[in-house]
Coordinates of C-alpha atoms and ligand atoms in Angstrom, one line a residue:
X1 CA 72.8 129.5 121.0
X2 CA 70.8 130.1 117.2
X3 CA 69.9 133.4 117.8
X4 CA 72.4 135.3 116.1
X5 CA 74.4 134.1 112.7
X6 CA 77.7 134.5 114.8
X7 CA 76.6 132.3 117.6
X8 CA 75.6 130.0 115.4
X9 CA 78.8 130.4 113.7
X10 CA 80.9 129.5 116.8
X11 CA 79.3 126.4 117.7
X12 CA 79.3 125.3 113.9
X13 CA 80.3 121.3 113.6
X14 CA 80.7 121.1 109.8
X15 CA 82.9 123.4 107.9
X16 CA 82.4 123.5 103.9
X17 CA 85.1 125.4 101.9
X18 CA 85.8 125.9 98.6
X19 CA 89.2 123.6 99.1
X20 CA 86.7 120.7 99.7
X21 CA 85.4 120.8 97.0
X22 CA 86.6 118.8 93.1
X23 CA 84.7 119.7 90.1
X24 CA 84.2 117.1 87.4
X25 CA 85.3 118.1 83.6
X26 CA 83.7 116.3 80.6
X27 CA 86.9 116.5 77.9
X28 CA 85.7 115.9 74.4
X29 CA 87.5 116.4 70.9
X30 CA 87.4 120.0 69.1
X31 CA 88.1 123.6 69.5
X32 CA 86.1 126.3 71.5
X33 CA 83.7 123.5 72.2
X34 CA 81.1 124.1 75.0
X35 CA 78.7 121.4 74.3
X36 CA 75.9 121.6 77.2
X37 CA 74.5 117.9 78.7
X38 CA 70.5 118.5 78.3
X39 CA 69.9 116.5 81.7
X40 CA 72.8 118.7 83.7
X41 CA 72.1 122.5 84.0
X42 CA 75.1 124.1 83.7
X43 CA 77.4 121.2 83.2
X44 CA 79.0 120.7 79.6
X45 CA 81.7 119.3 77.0
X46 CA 84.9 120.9 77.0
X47 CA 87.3 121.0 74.5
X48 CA 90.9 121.1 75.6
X49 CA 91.5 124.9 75.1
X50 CA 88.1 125.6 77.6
X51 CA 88.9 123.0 79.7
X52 CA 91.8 125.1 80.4
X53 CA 90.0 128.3 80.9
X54 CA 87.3 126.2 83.2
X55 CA 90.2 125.2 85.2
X56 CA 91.5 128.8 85.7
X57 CA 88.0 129.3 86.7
X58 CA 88.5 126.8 89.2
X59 CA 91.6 127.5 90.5
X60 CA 90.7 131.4 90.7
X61 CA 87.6 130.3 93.5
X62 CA 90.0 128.3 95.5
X63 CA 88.3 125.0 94.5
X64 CA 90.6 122.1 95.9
X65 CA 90.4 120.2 92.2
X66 CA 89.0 118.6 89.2
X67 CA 88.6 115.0 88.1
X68 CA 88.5 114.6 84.7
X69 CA 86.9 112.5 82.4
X70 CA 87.3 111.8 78.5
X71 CA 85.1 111.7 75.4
X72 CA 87.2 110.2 72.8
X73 CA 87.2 110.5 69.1
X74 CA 86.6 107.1 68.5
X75 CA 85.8 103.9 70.8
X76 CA 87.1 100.1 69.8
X77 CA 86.7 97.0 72.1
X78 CA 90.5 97.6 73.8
X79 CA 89.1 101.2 75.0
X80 CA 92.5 102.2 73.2
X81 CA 91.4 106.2 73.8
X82 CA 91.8 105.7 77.2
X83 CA 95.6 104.7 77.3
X84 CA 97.3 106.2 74.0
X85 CA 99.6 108.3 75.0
X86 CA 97.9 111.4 73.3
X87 CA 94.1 110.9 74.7
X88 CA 92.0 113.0 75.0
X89 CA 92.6 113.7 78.7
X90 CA 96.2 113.2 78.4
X91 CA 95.9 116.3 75.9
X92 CA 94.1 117.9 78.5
X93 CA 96.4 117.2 81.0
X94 CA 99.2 118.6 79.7
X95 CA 97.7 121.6 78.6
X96 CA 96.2 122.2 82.1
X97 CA 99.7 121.8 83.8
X98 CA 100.8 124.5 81.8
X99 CA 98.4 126.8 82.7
X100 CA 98.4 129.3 85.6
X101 CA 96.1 127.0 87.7
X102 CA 98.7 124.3 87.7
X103 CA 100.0 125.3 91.0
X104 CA 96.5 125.8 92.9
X105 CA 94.4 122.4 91.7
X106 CA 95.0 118.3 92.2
X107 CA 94.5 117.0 89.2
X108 CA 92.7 113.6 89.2
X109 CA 92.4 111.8 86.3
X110 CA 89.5 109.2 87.0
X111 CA 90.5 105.6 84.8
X112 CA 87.9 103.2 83.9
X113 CA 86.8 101.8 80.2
X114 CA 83.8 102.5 79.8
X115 CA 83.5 106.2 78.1
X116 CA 86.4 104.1 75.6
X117 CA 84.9 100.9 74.5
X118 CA 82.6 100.8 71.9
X119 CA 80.0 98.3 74.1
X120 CA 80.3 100.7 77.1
X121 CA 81.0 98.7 79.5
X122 CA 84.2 99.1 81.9
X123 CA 85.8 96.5 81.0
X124 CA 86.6 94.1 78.4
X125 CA 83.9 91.4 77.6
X126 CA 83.9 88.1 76.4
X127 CA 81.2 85.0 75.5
X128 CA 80.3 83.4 79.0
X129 CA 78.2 80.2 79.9
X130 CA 75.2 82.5 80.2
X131 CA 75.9 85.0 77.4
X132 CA 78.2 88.1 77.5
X133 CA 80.5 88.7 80.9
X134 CA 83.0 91.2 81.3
X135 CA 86.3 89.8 81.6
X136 CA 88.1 91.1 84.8
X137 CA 91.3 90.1 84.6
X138 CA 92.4 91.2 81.2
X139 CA 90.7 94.4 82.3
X140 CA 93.2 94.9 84.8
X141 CA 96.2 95.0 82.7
X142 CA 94.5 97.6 80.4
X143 CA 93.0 99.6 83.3
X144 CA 96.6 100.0 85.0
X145 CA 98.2 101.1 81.0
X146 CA 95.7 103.9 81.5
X147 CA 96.5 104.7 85.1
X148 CA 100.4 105.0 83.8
X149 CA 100.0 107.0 80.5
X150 CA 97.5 109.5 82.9
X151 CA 99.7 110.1 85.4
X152 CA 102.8 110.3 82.8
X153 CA 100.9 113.2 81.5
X154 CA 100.3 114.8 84.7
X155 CA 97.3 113.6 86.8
X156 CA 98.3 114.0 90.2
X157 CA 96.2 111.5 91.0
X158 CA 94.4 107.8 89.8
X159 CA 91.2 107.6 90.2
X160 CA 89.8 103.9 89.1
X161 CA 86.1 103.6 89.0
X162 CA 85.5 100.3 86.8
X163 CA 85.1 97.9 90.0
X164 CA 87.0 95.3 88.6
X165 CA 88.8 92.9 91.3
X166 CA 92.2 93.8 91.7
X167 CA 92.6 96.5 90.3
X168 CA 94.3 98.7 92.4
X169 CA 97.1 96.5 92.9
X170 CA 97.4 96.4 89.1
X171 CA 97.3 100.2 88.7
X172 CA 100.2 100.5 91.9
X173 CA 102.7 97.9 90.3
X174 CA 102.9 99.6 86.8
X175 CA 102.7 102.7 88.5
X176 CA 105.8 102.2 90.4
X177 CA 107.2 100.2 87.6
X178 CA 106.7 103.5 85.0
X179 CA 108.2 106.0 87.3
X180 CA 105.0 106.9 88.9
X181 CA 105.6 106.0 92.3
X182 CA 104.7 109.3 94.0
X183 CA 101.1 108.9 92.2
X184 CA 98.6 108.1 95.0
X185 CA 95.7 106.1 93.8
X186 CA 92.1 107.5 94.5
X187 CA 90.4 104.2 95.1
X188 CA 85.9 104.3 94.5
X189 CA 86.1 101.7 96.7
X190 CA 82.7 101.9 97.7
X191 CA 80.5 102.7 94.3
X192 CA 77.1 101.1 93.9
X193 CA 75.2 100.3 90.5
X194 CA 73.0 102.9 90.7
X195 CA 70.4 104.8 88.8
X196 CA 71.8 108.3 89.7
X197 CA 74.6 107.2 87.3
X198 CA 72.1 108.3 84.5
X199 CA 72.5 111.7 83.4
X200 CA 76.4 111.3 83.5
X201 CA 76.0 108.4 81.1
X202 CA 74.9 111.4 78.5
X203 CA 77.9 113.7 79.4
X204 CA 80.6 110.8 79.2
X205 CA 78.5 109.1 76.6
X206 CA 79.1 105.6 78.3
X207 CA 75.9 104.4 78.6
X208 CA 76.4 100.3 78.1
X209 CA 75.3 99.0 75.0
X210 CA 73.4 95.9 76.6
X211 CA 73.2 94.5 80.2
X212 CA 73.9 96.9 82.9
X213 CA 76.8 97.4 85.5
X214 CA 75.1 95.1 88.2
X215 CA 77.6 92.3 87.5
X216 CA 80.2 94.4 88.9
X217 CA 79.1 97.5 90.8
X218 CA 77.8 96.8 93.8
X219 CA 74.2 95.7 95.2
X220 CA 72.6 98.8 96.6
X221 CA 71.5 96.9 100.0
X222 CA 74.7 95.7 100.9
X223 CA 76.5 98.0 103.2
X224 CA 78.8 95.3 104.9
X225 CA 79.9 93.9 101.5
X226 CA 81.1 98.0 100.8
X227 CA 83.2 98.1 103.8
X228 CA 85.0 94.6 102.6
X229 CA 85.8 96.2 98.9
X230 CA 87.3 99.1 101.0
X231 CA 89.2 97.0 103.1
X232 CA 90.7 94.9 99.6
X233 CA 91.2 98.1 97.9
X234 CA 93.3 99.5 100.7
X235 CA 95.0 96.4 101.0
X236 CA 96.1 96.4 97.7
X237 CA 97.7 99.9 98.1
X238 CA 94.9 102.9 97.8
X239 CA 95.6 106.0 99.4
X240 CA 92.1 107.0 99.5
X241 CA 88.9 106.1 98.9
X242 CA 85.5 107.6 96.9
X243 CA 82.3 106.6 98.7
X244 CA 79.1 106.8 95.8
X245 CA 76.7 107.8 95.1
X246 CA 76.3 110.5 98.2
X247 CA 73.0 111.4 99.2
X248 CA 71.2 107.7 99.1
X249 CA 74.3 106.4 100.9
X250 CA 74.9 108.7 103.7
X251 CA 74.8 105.9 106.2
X252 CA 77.7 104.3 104.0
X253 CA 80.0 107.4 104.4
X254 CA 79.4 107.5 108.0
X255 CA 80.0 103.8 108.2
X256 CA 83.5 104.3 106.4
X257 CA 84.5 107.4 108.5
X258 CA 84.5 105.3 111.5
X259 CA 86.2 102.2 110.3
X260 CA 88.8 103.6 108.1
X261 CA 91.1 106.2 109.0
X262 CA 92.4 107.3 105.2
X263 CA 90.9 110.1 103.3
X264 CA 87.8 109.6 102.2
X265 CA 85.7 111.5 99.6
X266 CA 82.1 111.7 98.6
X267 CA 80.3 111.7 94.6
X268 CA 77.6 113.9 94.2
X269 CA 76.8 112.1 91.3
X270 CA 74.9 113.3 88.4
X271 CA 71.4 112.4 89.5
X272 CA 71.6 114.1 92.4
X273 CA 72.0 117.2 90.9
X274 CA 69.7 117.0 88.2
X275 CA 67.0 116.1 90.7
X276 CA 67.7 118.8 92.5
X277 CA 68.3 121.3 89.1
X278 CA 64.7 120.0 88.0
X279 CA 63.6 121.3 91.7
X280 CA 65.7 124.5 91.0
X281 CA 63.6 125.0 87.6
X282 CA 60.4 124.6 88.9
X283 CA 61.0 127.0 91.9
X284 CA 60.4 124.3 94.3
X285 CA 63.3 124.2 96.2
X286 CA 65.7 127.4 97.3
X287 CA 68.6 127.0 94.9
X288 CA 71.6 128.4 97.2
X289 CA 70.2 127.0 100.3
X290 CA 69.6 123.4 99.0
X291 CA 72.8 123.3 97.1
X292 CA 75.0 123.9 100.3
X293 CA 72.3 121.8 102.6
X294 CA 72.8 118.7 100.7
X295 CA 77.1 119.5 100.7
X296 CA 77.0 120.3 104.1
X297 CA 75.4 116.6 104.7
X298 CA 77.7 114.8 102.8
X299 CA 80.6 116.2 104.7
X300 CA 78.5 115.9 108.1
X301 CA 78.6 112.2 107.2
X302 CA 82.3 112.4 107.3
X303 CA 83.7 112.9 103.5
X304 CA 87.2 115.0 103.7
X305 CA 86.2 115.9 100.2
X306 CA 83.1 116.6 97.8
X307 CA 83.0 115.9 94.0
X308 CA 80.4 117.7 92.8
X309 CA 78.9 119.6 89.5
X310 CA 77.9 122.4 91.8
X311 CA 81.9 123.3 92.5
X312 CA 82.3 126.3 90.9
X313 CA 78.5 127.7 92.1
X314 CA 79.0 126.8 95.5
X315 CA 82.2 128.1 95.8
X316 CA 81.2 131.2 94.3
X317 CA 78.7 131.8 96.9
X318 CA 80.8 130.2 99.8
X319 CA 83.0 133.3 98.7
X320 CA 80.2 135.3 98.7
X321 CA 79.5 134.6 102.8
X322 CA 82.8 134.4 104.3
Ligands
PBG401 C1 82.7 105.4 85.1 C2 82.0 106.4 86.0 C3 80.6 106.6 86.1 C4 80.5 107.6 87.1 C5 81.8 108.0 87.4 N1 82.7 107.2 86.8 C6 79.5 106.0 85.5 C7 79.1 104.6 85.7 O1 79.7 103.9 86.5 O2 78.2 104.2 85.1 C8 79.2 108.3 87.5 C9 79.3 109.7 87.9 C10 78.0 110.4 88.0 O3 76.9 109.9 87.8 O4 78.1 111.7 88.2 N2 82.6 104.1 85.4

């Protein structure tokens, strides 16, 4: 049954697709901006106006959609850039929905704080017992202004990523209360505190100031504690979930496949790729054929959907072979 590519093809399990696949989009301030990220080969800082030919790009390979994330002008402790009305994603937003590749993407818009405040972390923060803490429930109120003013400029759909408690019941009542009540909610449900996170800290610019994310991402050994923060999150009114990282937490994905029957997507997250661009660089490893490997796994392990950096190159040569 493997010795020719079309009997292989007919007993193929896993399909991958362009359509599966969301591409993440760094938005930052300017014009004709195409700022590179050092640590991520071939990703970069968009200004509006290239964001908008990126998502053309995009839309033109058949890619299923982009998530998009902001650089603001300026950062404050009420992460104001991430709910004014005319944000920097919000500008993006718009702009993209007016473009030709309105019709052919899903525009999610992903909330959280922390590329917004001007101590990094994802949500507010206060003076606790033992030092700093971040406050979660004042978090929630300015978490789900941002879900609001992102789908009133167009985001298909929410994505929240902060991890606060709650939140997605927050984000669904001012939702519905704005108007927004078609806007499903893209739930991380199950995101770790990881050290793949790294190189995306230098795109977004959100590294924390001090402390880390431990007090409110999750513990990296605990896979029964992920599949109770999916079963709150859904609870309180997600649509769908985002399992991440993907490659260290296969067994995660698979877990939540079989346990949860909502849509459920994967991160590639930034250290994955970079570990595998620095592989690419060095000749180590065979750049199409690791790319699609390590794609084809995560969707093996039962993710609908893929965000990934490599969107646009593996689509391209997905085209290439069908
Ligand atoms: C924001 C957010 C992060 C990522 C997605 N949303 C960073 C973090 O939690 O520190 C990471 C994505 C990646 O590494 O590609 N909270």
């Amino acid at each position: 049954m493997r010795r020719t590519e079309s009997l292989r093809a007919l007993v193929r399990e896993t399909t991958l697709e362009p359509g599966d696949l969301i591409l993440p989009l760094f938005i930052c301030p300017g014009e004709g901006v195409r700022k590179p990220i050092g640590s991520m080969p071939g990703v970069f800082n968009l200004s509006v106006d290239e964001a908008v030919r990126e998502a053309e790009a995009a839309a033109g390979l058949g890619i299923g959609g982009l998530l998009l994330f902001g650089l603001p002008e300026t950062k404050d402790e009420q992460a104001t850039g991430a709910w004014a009305d005319d944000g920097i994603v919000q500008q993006a937003l718009r702009a993209m929905k007016k473009s030709s590749a309105a019709k052919k993407l899903v525009f999610m818009a992903d909330v959280c704080l922390c590329e917004y405040t001007s101590h990094g972390h994802c949500g507010t923060i206060r003076e606790g017992r033992e030092g700093w803490e971040v406050d979660n429930d004042p978090s929630l109120e300015l978490l789900a202004k941002t879900a609001s003013s992102l789908a009133r400029a167009g985001a298909d759909v929410v994505a929240p990523s902060d991890m606060m408690d709650g939140r997605v019941a927050a984000i669904r009542r001012v939702l519905d209360k704005d108007g927004c009540a078609n806007t499903p909610i893209l739930s991380y449900a199950s995101k770790f505190a990881s050290s793949f996170y790294g190189p995306f800290r230098e795109a977004a610019d959100s590294a924390p100031q001090f402390g880390d994310r431990r007090s409110y991402q999750m513990d990296g050994a605990n896979a029964r504690e992920a599949m109770r923060e999916i079963e709150l999150d859904l609870g309180e009114g997600a649509d769908m979930i985002l399992m991440k990282p993907a490659m260290p937490y296969l067994d995660i994905v698979r877990a939540a496949r079989e346990r949860f029957d909502v849509p459920m997507g994967a991160y590639q997250v930034s250290g994955e790729y970079s570990m595998l661009q620095a592989a690419f660089e060095r000749g180590w490893l065979d750049r199409d054929r690791a790319m699609l490997e390590s794609l084809v796994g995560i969707r093996r392990a039962g993710a609908d959907f893929i965000v990934t950096y490599f969107a646009l190159e593996a689509a391209r040569k997905l085209m290439q072979r069908s």
